[in-house]
Coordinates of C-alpha atoms in Angstrom, one line a residue:
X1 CA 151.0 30.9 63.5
X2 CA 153.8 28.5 62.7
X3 CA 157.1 30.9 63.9
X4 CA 159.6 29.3 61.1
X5 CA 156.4 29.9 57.7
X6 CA 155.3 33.4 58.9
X7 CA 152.4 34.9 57.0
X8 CA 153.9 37.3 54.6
X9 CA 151.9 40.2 52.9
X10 CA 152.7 42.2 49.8
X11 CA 153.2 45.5 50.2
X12 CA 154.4 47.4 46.6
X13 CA 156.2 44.5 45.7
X14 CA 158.2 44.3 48.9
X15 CA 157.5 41.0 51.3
X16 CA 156.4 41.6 55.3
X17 CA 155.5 39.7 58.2
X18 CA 151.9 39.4 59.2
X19 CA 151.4 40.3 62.4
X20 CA 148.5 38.6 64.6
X21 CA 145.2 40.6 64.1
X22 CA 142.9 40.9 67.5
X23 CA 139.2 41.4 66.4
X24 CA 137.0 43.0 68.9
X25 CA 133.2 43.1 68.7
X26 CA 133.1 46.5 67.4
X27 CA 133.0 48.4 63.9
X28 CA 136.9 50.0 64.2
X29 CA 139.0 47.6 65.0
X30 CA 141.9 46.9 66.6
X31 CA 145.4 45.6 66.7
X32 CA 148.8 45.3 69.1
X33 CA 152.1 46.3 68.1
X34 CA 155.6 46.4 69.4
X35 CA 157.2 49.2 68.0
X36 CA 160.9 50.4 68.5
X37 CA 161.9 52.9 71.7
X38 CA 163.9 56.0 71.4
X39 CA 167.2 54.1 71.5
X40 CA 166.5 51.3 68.7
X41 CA 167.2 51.9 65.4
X42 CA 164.7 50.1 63.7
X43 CA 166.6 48.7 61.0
X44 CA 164.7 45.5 60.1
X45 CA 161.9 48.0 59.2
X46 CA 162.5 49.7 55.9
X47 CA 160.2 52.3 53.7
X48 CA 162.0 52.5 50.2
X49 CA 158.2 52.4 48.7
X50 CA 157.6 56.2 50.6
X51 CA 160.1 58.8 50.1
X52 CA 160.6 60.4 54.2
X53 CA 161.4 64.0 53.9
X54 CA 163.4 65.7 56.2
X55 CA 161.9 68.6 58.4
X56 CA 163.6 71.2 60.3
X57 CA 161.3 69.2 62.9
X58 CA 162.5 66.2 62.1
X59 CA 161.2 63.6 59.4
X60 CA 157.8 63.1 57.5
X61 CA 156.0 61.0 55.1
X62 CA 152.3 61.5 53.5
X63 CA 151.2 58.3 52.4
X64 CA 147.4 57.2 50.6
X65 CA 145.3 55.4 51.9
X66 CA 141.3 55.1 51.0
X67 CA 139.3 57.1 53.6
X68 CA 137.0 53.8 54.3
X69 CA 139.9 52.5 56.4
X70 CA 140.8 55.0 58.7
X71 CA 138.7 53.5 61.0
X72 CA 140.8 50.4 61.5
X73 CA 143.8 53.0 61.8
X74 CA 142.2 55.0 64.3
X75 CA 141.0 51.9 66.1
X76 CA 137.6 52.1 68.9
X77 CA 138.3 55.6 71.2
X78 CA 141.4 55.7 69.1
X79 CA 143.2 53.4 70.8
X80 CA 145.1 52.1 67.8
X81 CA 146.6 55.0 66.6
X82 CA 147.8 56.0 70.3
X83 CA 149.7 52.5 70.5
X84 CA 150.7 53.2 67.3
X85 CA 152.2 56.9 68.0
X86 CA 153.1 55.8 71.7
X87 CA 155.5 52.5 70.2
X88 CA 157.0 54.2 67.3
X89 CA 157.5 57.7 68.9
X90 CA 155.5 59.3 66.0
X91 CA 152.5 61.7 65.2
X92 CA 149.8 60.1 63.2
X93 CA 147.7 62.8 61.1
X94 CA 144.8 60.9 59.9
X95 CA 141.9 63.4 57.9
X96 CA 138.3 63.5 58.4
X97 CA 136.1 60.1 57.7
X98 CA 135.0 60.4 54.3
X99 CA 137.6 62.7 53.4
X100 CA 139.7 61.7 50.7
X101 CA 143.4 62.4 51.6
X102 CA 146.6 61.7 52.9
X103 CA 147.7 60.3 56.2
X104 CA 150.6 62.0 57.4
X105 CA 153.6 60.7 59.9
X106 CA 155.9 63.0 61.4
X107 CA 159.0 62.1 64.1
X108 CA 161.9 62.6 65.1
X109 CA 163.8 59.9 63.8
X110 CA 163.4 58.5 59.9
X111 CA 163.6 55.0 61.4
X112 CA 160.6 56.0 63.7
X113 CA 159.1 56.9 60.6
X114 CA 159.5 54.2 58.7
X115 CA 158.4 51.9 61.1
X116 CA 155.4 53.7 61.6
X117 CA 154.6 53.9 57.9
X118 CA 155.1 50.0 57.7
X119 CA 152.7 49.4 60.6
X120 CA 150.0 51.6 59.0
X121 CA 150.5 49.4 55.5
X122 CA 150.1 46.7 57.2
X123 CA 147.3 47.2 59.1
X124 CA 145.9 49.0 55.4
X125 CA 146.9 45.5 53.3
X126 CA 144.8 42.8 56.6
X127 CA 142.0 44.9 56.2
X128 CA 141.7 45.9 52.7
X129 CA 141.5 42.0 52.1
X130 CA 138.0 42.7 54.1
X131 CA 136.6 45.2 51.6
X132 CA 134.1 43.6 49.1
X133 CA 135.6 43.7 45.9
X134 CA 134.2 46.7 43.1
X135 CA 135.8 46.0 40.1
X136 CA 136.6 43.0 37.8
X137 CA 138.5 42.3 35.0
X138 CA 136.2 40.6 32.5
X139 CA 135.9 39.4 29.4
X140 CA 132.7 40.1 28.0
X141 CA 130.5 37.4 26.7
X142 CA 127.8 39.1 25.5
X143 CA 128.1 38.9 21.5
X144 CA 124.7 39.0 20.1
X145 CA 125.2 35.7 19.0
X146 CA 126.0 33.9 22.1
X147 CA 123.4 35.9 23.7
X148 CA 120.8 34.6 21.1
X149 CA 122.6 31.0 21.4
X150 CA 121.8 31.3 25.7
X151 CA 118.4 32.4 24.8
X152 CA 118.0 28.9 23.4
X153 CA 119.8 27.3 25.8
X154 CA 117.5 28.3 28.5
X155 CA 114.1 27.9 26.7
X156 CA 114.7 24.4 25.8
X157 CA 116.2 23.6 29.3
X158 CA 112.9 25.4 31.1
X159 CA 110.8 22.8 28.4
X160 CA 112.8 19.9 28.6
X161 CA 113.8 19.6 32.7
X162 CA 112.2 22.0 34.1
X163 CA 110.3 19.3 36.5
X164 CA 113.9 18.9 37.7
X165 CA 114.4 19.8 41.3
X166 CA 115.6 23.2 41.8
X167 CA 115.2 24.5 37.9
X168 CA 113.5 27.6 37.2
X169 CA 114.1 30.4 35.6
X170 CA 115.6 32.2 38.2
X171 CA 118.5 31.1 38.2
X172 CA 119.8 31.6 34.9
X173 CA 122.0 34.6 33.8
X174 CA 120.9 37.4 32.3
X175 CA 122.2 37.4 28.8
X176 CA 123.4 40.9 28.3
X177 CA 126.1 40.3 31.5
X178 CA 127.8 37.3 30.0
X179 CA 131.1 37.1 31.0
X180 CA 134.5 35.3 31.9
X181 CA 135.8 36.5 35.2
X182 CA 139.7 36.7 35.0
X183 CA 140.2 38.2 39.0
X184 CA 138.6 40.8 41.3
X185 CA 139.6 43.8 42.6
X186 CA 139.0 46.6 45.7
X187 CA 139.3 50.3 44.2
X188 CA 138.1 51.5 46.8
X189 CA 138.5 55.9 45.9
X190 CA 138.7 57.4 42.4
X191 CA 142.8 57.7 42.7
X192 CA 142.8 53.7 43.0
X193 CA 140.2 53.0 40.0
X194 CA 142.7 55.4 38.2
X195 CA 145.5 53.5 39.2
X196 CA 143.9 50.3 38.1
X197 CA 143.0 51.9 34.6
X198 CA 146.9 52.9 34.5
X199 CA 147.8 49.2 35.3
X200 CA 145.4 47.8 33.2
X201 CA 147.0 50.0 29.9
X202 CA 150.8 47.8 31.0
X203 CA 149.3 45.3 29.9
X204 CA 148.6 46.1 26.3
X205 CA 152.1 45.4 24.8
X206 CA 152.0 41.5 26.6
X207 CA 148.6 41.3 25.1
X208 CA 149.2 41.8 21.7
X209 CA 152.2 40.2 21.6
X210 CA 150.0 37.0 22.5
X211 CA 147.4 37.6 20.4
X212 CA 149.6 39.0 17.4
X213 CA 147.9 42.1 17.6
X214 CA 144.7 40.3 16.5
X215 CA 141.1 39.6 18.1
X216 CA 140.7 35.8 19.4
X217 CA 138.0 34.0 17.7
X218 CA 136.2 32.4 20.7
X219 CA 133.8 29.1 20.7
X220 CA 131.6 28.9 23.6
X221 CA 130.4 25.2 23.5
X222 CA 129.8 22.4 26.6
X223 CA 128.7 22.9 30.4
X224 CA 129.9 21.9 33.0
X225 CA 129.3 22.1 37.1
X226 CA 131.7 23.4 39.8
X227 CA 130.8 20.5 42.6
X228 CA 131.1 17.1 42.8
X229 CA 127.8 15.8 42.5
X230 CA 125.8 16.7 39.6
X231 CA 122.5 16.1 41.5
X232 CA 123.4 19.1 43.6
X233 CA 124.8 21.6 41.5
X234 CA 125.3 25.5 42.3
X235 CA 126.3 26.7 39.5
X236 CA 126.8 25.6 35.5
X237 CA 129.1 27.3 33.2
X238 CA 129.8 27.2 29.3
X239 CA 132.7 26.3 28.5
X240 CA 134.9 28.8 26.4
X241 CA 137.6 27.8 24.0
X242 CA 139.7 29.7 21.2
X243 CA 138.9 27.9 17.9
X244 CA 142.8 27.5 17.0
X245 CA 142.4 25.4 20.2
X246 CA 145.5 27.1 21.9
X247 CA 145.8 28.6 25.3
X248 CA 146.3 32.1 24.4
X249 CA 143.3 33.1 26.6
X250 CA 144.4 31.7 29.5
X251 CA 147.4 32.8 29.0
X252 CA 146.7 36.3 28.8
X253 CA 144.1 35.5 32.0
X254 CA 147.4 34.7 34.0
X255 CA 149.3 37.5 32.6
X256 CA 146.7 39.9 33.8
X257 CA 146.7 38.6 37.1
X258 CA 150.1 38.2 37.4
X259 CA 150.7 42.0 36.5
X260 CA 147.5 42.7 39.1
X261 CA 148.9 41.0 41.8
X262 CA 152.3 42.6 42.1
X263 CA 150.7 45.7 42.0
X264 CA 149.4 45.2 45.0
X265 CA 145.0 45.9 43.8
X266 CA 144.8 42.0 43.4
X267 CA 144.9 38.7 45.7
X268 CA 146.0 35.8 43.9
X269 CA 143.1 33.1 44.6
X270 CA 144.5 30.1 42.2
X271 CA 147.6 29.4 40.5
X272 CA 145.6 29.8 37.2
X273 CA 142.3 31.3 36.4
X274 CA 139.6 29.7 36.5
X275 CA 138.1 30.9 33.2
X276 CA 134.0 30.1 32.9
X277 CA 131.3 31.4 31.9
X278 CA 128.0 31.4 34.2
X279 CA 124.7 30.2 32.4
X280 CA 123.2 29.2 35.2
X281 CA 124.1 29.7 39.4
X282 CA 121.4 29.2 42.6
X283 CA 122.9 32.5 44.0
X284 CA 120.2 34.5 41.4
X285 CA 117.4 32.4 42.8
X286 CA 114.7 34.8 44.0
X287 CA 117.5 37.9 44.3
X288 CA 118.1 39.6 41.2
X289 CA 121.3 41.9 42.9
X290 CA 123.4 38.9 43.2
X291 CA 126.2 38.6 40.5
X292 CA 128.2 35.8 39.5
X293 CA 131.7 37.9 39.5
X294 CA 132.2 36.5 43.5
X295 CA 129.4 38.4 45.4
X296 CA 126.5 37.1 47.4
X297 CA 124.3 39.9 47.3
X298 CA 121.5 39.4 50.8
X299 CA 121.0 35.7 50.2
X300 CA 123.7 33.9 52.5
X301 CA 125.5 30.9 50.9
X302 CA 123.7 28.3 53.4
X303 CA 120.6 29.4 52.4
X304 CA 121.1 28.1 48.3
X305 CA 118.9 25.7 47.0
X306 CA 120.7 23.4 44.5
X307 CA 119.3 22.1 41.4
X308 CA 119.8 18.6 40.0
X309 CA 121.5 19.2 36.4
X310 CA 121.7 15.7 35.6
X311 CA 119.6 15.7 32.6
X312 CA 120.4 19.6 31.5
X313 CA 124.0 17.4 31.1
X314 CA 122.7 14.8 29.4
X315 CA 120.6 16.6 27.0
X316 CA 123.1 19.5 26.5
X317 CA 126.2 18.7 27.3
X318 CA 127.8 19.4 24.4
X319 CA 125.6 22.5 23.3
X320 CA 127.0 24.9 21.3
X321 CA 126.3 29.0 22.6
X322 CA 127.8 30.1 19.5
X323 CA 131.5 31.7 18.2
X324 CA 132.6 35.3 18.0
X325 CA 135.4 37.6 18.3
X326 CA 137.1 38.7 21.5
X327 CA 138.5 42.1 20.9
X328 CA 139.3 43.3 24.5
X329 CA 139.6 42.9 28.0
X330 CA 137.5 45.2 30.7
X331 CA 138.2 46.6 34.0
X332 CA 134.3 46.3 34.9
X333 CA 132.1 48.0 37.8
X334 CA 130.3 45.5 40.2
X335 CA 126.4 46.4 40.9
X336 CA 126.2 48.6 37.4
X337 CA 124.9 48.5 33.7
X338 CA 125.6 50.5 31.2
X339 CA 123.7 51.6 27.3
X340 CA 123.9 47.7 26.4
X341 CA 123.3 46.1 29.3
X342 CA 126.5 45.1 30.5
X343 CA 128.4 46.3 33.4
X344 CA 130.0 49.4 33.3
X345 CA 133.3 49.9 32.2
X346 CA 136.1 52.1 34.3
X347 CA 138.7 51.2 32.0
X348 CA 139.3 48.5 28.4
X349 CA 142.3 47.9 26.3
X350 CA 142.1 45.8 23.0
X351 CA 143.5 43.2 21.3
X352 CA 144.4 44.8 18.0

């Protein structure tokens, strides 16, 4: 790690030094710390997002933390949580695995405290960032229209290339999970999918403030390919535009993240979404669990067999899915369908 650009992490909107992570070749893991001793103060470490109550013990703060990563806070033979307690003179309370609650830090000094609460966010915010995502925010795609228009799309692409290397009908999408992926998200208990529903209703003003309290009419029209080399393509995507041909989608997409992000539930991936919609991707080929919001499913990524999509861009290049009306933006579940077809939804605000 370069000592003068640290790694910083976002904790609540507050900035912190990454500390060095040591990975051992077991399921908790571990990590070193250097915390303060009786006689240091601790000032560089500060806890203004946890309120520290005083006890007639001394000091305490309950924090939240998903019960899927105790583990890492507990570390093998709870080691981790010893180190932790032993360096910042503290008493870690950490519930039962599975048990949804909150992990509680006493001591005798608030500064001990707070340090201790840092050290446990930290350690939360490395290895949350190892969870596979649950949710996404999507747009949804899957008009009745543009689903007939895909419909087409692939039937005339199976009869026109499908002596292509790597084209089958496999790998297209299924029409009823059409979508625009605007960023991805961990929720990883029913207090943070709540949260996420709560964030996700912010963002309503902004949204109809952009919109003008109106739906966008949408045209879906052109493909394109994510690689360099259209003879080796993973995945094609239609391309989706608002028919006023202004950027208020992906200006709302950057909003959205932007609000996500300093939340702390979202990782900012790109400087701007990345807005596409998945007709076809190699990841479905021969495992129908696989999604094409960021998720692998069993097949590994060296295992993909790419397709040569030099004549599906000849022939369709400029192929037209359809138009409709996007009314509203949804916080969706991964791995999950619901009455129409498409994903589930936790959580939706509209445009008007």
């Amino acid at each position: 790690m370069d000592v003068l650009r640290p790694t910083l992490i976002n904790i609540n909107g507050r900035m912190y030094r990454r500390n060095t992570i040591k990975e051992e070749h077991y399921e908790e893991e571990d990590c070193s710390f250097m915390g303060p001793t009786e006689s240091e103060d601790a000032t560089d470490e500060t806890c203004d997002t946890h309120f520290i109550e005083q006890t007639d013990k001394g000091y305490r703060c309950a924090i939240d933390v998903p019960s899927v990563l105790y583990k890492y806070i507990i570390g093998k033979k709870g080691e981790t949580r010893k180190r932790l307690e032993f360096d910042t003179k503290t008493s870690i309370s950490i519930p039962k695995q599975g048990v949804e609650g909150q992990i509680v830090i006493t001591g005798s000094y608030k500064s001990a405290v707070s340090s201790a609460v840092t050290r446990v966010e930290v350690l939360v915010e490395n290895f949350r960032k190892k969870q596979p995502f649950t949710h996404f925010l999507s747009f949804p795609l899957n008009d009745s229209k543009i689903q007939e228009g895909f419909l087409t799309f692939k039937d005339e692409v199976l009869q026109q290339c499908s002596q292509d290397h790597g084209v089958e009908g496999s790998i297209f999408q299924n029409p009823a999970k059409l979508h625009l992926t605007v960023g991805t998200l961990a929720l990883l208990n029913g207090t943070e999918v709540r949260k996420a529903c709560e964030h996700l209703q912010e963002c309503e003003k902004f949204i109809r403030d952009i919109t003008g309290g109106k739906p966008l009419q949408l045209e879906v029209t052109g493909i394109e390919y994510m690689n360099d080399d259209p003879a080796m393509v993973d995945v094609l995507y239609a391309k989706v535009n608002i028919k006023d041909r202004s950027d208020k989608l992906q200006v709302i997409a950057d909003r959205l993240v932007e609000h996500f992000v300093s939340t702390g539930l979202m990782t900012r991936e790109w400087d701007r979404v990345k807005l596409h919609g998945t007709v076809m991707n190699t990841l479905f080929r021969k495992d129908s669990t696989v999604e094409d919001t960021g998720g692998t499913g069993r097949q590994a990524t060296s295992e993909r067999e790419a397709f040569d999509a030099r004549n599906i861009l000849k022939k369709f290049g400029a192929y037209c899915f359809g138009g409709f009306e996007l009314n509203t933006v949804l916080l969706s579940q991964r791995y999950s369908t619901d009455s129409t077809g498409y994903y589930s939804s936790a959580g939706s605000i509209n445009f008007s």
